[in-house]
Coordinates of N, CA and C in Angstrom, one line a residue:
M25 N -55.5 -1.0 -70.2 CA -55.8 -0.1 -69.0 C -54.6 0.7 -68.6
K26 N -53.4 0.1 -68.8 CA -52.1 0.8 -68.4 C -52.0 2.0 -69.3
K27 N -52.2 1.9 -70.6 CA -52.0 3.1 -71.5 C -53.0 4.2 -71.2
T28 N -54.2 3.8 -70.9 CA -55.3 4.8 -70.6 C -55.2 5.5 -69.3
H29 N -55.0 4.7 -68.2 CA -55.0 5.2 -66.9 C -53.7 5.2 -66.1
D30 N -52.6 4.8 -66.8 CA -51.3 4.7 -66.2 C -51.3 3.9 -64.9
T31 N -52.0 2.8 -65.0 CA -52.1 1.9 -63.8 C -52.3 0.4 -64.3
E32 N -51.8 -0.5 -63.5 CA -52.0 -1.9 -63.8 C -53.4 -2.3 -63.4
G33 N -54.1 -2.9 -64.3 CA -55.4 -3.4 -63.9 C -55.4 -4.7 -63.2
N34 N -56.4 -5.0 -62.4 CA -56.5 -6.3 -61.8 C -58.0 -6.7 -62.0
I35 N -58.4 -7.9 -61.5 CA -59.7 -8.4 -61.7 C -60.8 -7.4 -61.1
I36 N -60.5 -6.7 -60.1 CA -61.4 -5.8 -59.4 C -61.6 -4.6 -60.3
T37 N -60.5 -4.0 -60.7 CA -60.6 -2.7 -61.5 C -61.2 -3.0 -62.9
T38 N -60.9 -4.1 -63.5 CA -61.4 -4.4 -64.8 C -62.9 -4.7 -64.7
N39 N -63.3 -5.4 -63.6 CA -64.8 -5.7 -63.4 C -65.5 -4.4 -63.2
I40 N -64.9 -3.4 -62.5 CA -65.6 -2.1 -62.3 C -65.7 -1.4 -63.7
A41 N -64.7 -1.5 -64.5 CA -64.8 -0.8 -65.8 C -65.9 -1.5 -66.6
L42 N -65.9 -2.9 -66.6 CA -66.9 -3.6 -67.3 C -68.3 -3.2 -66.8
K43 N -68.5 -3.1 -65.5 CA -69.9 -2.7 -65.0 C -70.3 -1.3 -65.5
R44 N -69.4 -0.4 -65.5 CA -69.7 1.0 -66.0 C -70.1 0.9 -67.5
L45 N -69.4 0.2 -68.3 CA -69.7 0.0 -69.7 C -71.0 -0.7 -70.0
A46 N -71.2 -1.8 -69.2 CA -72.4 -2.6 -69.3 C -73.7 -1.8 -69.0
K47 N -73.6 -0.9 -68.0 CA -74.7 0.0 -67.7 C -75.1 0.9 -68.8
L48 N -74.1 1.2 -69.7 CA -74.4 2.0 -70.8 C -74.7 1.2 -72.1
G49 N -74.7 -0.1 -71.9 CA -75.1 -1.0 -73.0 C -74.0 -1.1 -74.1
Q50 N -72.7 -0.8 -73.7 CA -71.6 -0.8 -74.6 C -71.0 -2.2 -74.7
S51 N -71.6 -3.1 -75.4 CA -71.2 -4.5 -75.4 C -69.9 -4.6 -76.1
Q52 N -69.6 -3.9 -77.2 CA -68.3 -4.0 -77.9 C -67.2 -3.5 -77.0
A53 N -67.4 -2.4 -76.2 CA -66.4 -1.9 -75.3 C -66.1 -3.0 -74.2
C54 N -67.1 -3.7 -73.7 CA -67.0 -4.8 -72.8 C -66.1 -5.9 -73.4
E55 N -66.3 -6.2 -74.6 CA -65.5 -7.2 -75.3 C -64.0 -6.7 -75.3
G56 N -63.8 -5.5 -75.6 CA -62.5 -4.9 -75.6 C -61.8 -5.1 -74.2
I57 N -62.5 -4.8 -73.2 CA -62.0 -4.9 -71.8 C -61.6 -6.4 -71.6
I58 N -62.5 -7.3 -71.9 CA -62.1 -8.7 -71.7 C -61.0 -9.2 -72.5
I59 N -60.9 -8.7 -73.7 CA -59.7 -9.1 -74.6 C -58.4 -8.5 -73.9
G60 N -58.5 -7.3 -73.4 CA -57.4 -6.7 -72.7 C -57.0 -7.4 -71.5
M61 N -58.0 -7.9 -70.7 CA -57.7 -8.7 -69.6 C -56.9 -10.0 -69.9
L62 N -57.4 -10.6 -71.0 CA -56.7 -11.9 -71.4 C -55.3 -11.5 -71.9
Q63 N -55.1 -10.4 -72.6 CA -53.8 -10.1 -73.1 C -52.8 -9.7 -71.9
E64 N -53.4 -9.2 -70.8 CA -52.6 -8.9 -69.6 C -52.4 -10.1 -68.7
G65 N -53.0 -11.2 -69.0 CA -52.9 -12.4 -68.2 C -53.9 -12.4 -67.0
I66 N -54.9 -11.6 -67.1 CA -56.0 -11.6 -66.1 C -57.1 -12.4 -66.6
E67 N -57.4 -13.5 -65.9 CA -58.4 -14.5 -66.3 C -59.8 -13.9 -65.9
P68 N -60.7 -13.7 -66.8 CA -62.0 -13.2 -66.5 C -62.8 -14.2 -65.6
T69 N -63.6 -13.8 -64.7 CA -64.3 -14.6 -63.8 C -65.8 -14.7 -64.3
V70 N -66.6 -15.5 -63.6 CA -68.0 -15.5 -63.9 C -68.7 -14.1 -63.8
V71 N -68.2 -13.3 -62.8 CA -68.7 -12.0 -62.7 C -68.3 -11.1 -63.9
S72 N -67.1 -11.3 -64.4 CA -66.7 -10.5 -65.6 C -67.6 -10.9 -66.8
Y73 N -67.8 -12.2 -67.1 CA -68.6 -12.6 -68.2 C -70.1 -12.2 -68.0
T74 N -70.6 -12.4 -66.8 CA -72.0 -12.0 -66.6 C -72.2 -10.5 -66.8
T75 N -71.2 -9.7 -66.4 CA -71.3 -8.3 -66.6 C -71.3 -7.9 -68.1
A76 N -70.4 -8.6 -68.8 CA -70.4 -8.4 -70.3 C -71.7 -8.8 -70.9
I77 N -72.3 -9.9 -70.4 CA -73.6 -10.3 -70.9 C -74.7 -9.3 -70.6
G78 N -74.5 -8.6 -69.4 CA -75.4 -7.6 -69.0 C -75.5 -6.5 -70.0
A79 N -74.4 -6.1 -70.6 CA -74.4 -5.1 -71.7 C -75.3 -5.5 -72.8
C80 N -75.4 -6.8 -73.1 CA -76.3 -7.3 -74.1 C -77.8 -7.3 -73.8
A81 N -78.0 -7.1 -72.5 CA -79.4 -7.1 -72.0 C -79.9 -5.7 -71.7
K82 N -79.1 -4.7 -71.9 CA -79.5 -3.3 -71.7 C -80.6 -2.9 -72.6
E83 N -81.7 -2.4 -72.0 CA -82.8 -1.9 -72.8 C -82.4 -0.9 -73.9
G84 N -82.8 -1.1 -75.1 CA -82.4 -0.3 -76.2 C -81.2 -0.8 -77.0
S85 N -80.5 -1.7 -76.4 CA -79.3 -2.3 -77.1 C -79.2 -3.8 -76.9
K86 N -80.4 -4.4 -76.8 CA -80.4 -5.9 -76.5 C -79.7 -6.6 -77.7
N87 N -78.9 -7.6 -77.3 CA -78.2 -8.4 -78.4 C -78.1 -9.9 -77.9
P88 N -79.2 -10.6 -78.1 CA -79.2 -12.0 -77.7 C -78.2 -12.9 -78.3
E89 N -77.8 -12.7 -79.5 CA -76.8 -13.5 -80.2 C -75.4 -13.3 -79.5
L90 N -75.1 -12.1 -79.2 CA -73.8 -11.8 -78.5 C -73.9 -12.4 -77.1
A91 N -75.0 -12.3 -76.4 CA -75.1 -12.9 -75.1 C -74.8 -14.4 -75.1
N92 N -75.4 -15.0 -76.1 CA -75.2 -16.4 -76.3 C -73.7 -16.7 -76.6
Q93 N -73.1 -15.9 -77.4 CA -71.7 -16.1 -77.7 C -70.8 -16.0 -76.5
W94 N -71.2 -15.0 -75.6 CA -70.4 -14.9 -74.3 C -70.6 -16.1 -73.5
L95 N -71.7 -16.7 -73.5 CA -71.9 -18.0 -72.7 C -70.9 -19.1 -73.3
Q96 N -70.9 -19.1 -74.6 CA -70.0 -20.1 -75.3 C -68.5 -19.8 -75.0
R97 N -68.2 -18.5 -75.0 CA -66.8 -18.1 -74.8 C -66.4 -18.5 -73.3
M98 N -67.2 -18.2 -72.4 CA -66.9 -18.4 -71.0 C -66.7 -19.9 -70.7
R99 N -67.6 -20.7 -71.3 CA -67.5 -22.2 -71.2 C -66.2 -22.7 -71.8
S100 N -65.8 -22.1 -72.9 CA -64.5 -22.5 -73.6 C -63.3 -22.2 -72.7
R101 N -63.4 -21.3 -71.8 CA -62.3 -21.0 -70.9 C -62.5 -21.6 -69.5
N102 N -63.4 -22.6 -69.5 CA -63.7 -23.3 -68.2 C -64.3 -22.5 -67.1
V103 N -65.0 -21.4 -67.5 CA -65.7 -20.6 -66.5 C -67.2 -21.0 -66.7
M104 N -67.8 -21.6 -65.7 CA -69.2 -22.0 -65.8 C -70.2 -21.0 -65.4
P105 N -71.2 -20.8 -66.2 CA -72.2 -19.8 -65.9 C -73.0 -20.2 -64.7
N106 N -73.4 -19.2 -63.9 CA -74.3 -19.5 -62.7 C -75.7 -19.0 -63.1
F107 N -76.6 -19.0 -62.1 CA -78.0 -18.6 -62.4 C -78.1 -17.1 -62.7
H108 N -77.2 -16.3 -62.2 CA -77.2 -14.9 -62.5 C -76.8 -14.7 -64.0
T109 N -75.9 -15.5 -64.5 CA -75.4 -15.4 -65.8 C -76.5 -15.8 -66.8
Y110 N -77.2 -17.0 -66.5 CA -78.3 -17.4 -67.3 C -79.4 -16.5 -67.3
N111 N -79.8 -15.9 -66.2 CA -80.9 -15.0 -66.1 C -80.6 -13.7 -66.9
T112 N -79.4 -13.3 -66.9 CA -79.0 -12.1 -67.6 C -79.0 -12.4 -69.1
A113 N -78.5 -13.5 -69.5 CA -78.5 -13.9 -70.9 C -80.0 -14.0 -71.4
L114 N -80.8 -14.6 -70.6 CA -82.2 -14.7 -71.0 C -82.9 -13.4 -71.1
A115 N -82.5 -12.4 -70.3 CA -83.1 -11.1 -70.3 C -82.7 -10.4 -71.6
A116 N -81.5 -10.7 -72.2 CA -81.1 -10.2 -73.5 C -82.0 -10.6 -74.6
C117 N -82.8 -11.7 -74.4 CA -83.6 -12.3 -75.4 C -85.0 -11.7 -75.4
L118 N -85.3 -10.8 -74.5 CA -86.7 -10.3 -74.3 C -86.9 -9.0 -75.1
D119 N -86.7 -9.1 -76.4 CA -86.9 -7.9 -77.3 C -88.1 -8.1 -78.2
G120 N -88.8 -9.3 -78.1 CA -90.0 -9.5 -78.9 C -89.8 -10.1 -80.3
K121 N -88.6 -10.4 -80.6 CA -88.3 -10.9 -82.0 C -88.3 -12.4 -81.9
L122 N -88.7 -13.0 -83.0 CA -88.8 -14.5 -83.1 C -87.4 -15.1 -82.9
E123 N -86.4 -14.5 -83.6 CA -85.0 -15.0 -83.5 C -84.5 -15.0 -82.1
S124 N -84.9 -14.0 -81.3 CA -84.4 -13.8 -79.9 C -85.1 -14.9 -79.1
T125 N -86.3 -15.2 -79.4 CA -87.0 -16.3 -78.7 C -86.3 -17.7 -78.9
V126 N -85.9 -17.9 -80.1 CA -85.2 -19.1 -80.5 C -83.8 -19.2 -79.7
T127 N -83.1 -18.1 -79.7 CA -81.9 -18.0 -78.9 C -82.1 -18.2 -77.4
G128 N -83.2 -17.6 -76.9 CA -83.5 -17.8 -75.5 C -83.9 -19.2 -75.2
S129 N -84.5 -19.9 -76.1 CA -84.8 -21.3 -75.9 C -83.6 -22.1 -75.9
K130 N -82.6 -21.8 -76.7 CA -81.3 -22.5 -76.7 C -80.6 -22.3 -75.3
I131 N -80.6 -21.1 -74.9 CA -80.0 -20.8 -73.6 C -80.7 -21.5 -72.4
A132 N -82.0 -21.6 -72.5 CA -82.8 -22.2 -71.5 C -82.5 -23.7 -71.4
V133 N -82.3 -24.3 -72.6 CA -82.0 -25.8 -72.7 C -80.6 -26.0 -72.0
E134 N -79.6 -25.1 -72.3 CA -78.3 -25.2 -71.7 C -78.4 -25.1 -70.2
M135 N -79.2 -24.1 -69.8 CA -79.3 -23.9 -68.3 C -79.9 -25.2 -67.7
L136 N -80.9 -25.8 -68.3 CA -81.5 -27.0 -67.7 C -80.5 -28.1 -67.7
A137 N -79.7 -28.2 -68.7 CA -78.6 -29.2 -68.7 C -77.6 -29.0 -67.5
A138 N -77.3 -27.7 -67.3 CA -76.4 -27.4 -66.2 C -77.0 -27.7 -64.9
V139 N -78.3 -27.4 -64.7 CA -79.0 -27.7 -63.5 C -79.0 -29.2 -63.2
N140 N -79.4 -30.0 -64.3 CA -79.4 -31.4 -64.1 C -78.0 -32.0 -63.7
Q141 N -77.0 -31.4 -64.3 CA -75.6 -31.9 -64.0 C -75.3 -31.6 -62.5
E142 N -75.7 -30.4 -62.1 CA -75.4 -29.9 -60.8 C -76.2 -30.8 -59.8
L143 N -77.4 -31.1 -60.1 CA -78.2 -32.0 -59.2 C -77.6 -33.4 -59.1
R144 N -77.1 -33.8 -60.3 CA -76.5 -35.2 -60.3 C -75.2 -35.2 -59.6
D145 N -74.3 -34.2 -59.9 CA -72.9 -34.3 -59.4 C -72.7 -33.5 -58.0
G146 N -73.7 -32.7 -57.7 CA -73.5 -31.9 -56.5 C -72.8 -30.6 -56.8
L147 N -72.8 -29.6 -55.8 CA -72.2 -28.3 -56.0 C -70.9 -28.3 -55.3
V148 N -69.9 -27.8 -55.9 CA -68.6 -27.5 -55.3 C -68.4 -26.0 -55.3
G149 N -68.1 -25.5 -54.1 CA -67.9 -24.0 -54.0 C -69.1 -23.3 -53.6
S150 N -69.0 -22.0 -53.6 CA -70.1 -21.1 -53.2 C -71.2 -21.1 -54.1
A151 N -72.4 -21.3 -53.6 CA -73.6 -21.3 -54.4 C -73.8 -20.0 -55.1
E152 N -73.4 -18.9 -54.5 CA -73.6 -17.5 -55.0 C -72.9 -17.4 -56.4
Y153 N -71.7 -18.0 -56.5 CA -71.0 -17.9 -57.8 C -71.0 -19.1 -58.7
K154 N -71.4 -20.2 -58.2 CA -71.2 -21.4 -59.0 C -72.5 -22.1 -59.4
S155 N -73.6 -21.9 -58.6 CA -74.8 -22.7 -58.9 C -75.6 -22.2 -60.1
A156 N -76.1 -23.1 -60.8 CA -77.0 -22.8 -61.9 C -78.5 -22.8 -61.5
L157 N -78.7 -23.2 -60.2 CA -80.0 -23.3 -59.7 C -80.4 -22.0 -59.1
P158 N -81.6 -21.5 -59.6 CA -82.1 -20.2 -59.0 C -82.6 -20.4 -57.6
D159 N -82.6 -19.4 -56.8 CA -83.1 -19.4 -55.4 C -84.4 -20.1 -55.3

């Protein structure tokens, strides 16, 4: 971001950039932003990852496998998906293809496991950002 806009990025500015790219369905560009965040020492949040997954759910450029990869990546960095994240990832699977249905089933199983754990352990933090339970 520094090279392009001659400014230091922060979590807010990078999430804004992610949102603009996601609305265009630019999933690879979102990946580049998140890689840049990590290189600059900015830790992506659940909002960052959910927005990147949103690029995979954009009509005309749905990519369920990449959405599932983003779920795995965020968990590997100890950022837990919330219900917005799961709903967005599941939306990426709605392209009518059998493979996408299988991927959606895997995501749904992971979501149910997260819900069960949350019900068992309780919720810590804001339900808006942390809960896997839908309203």
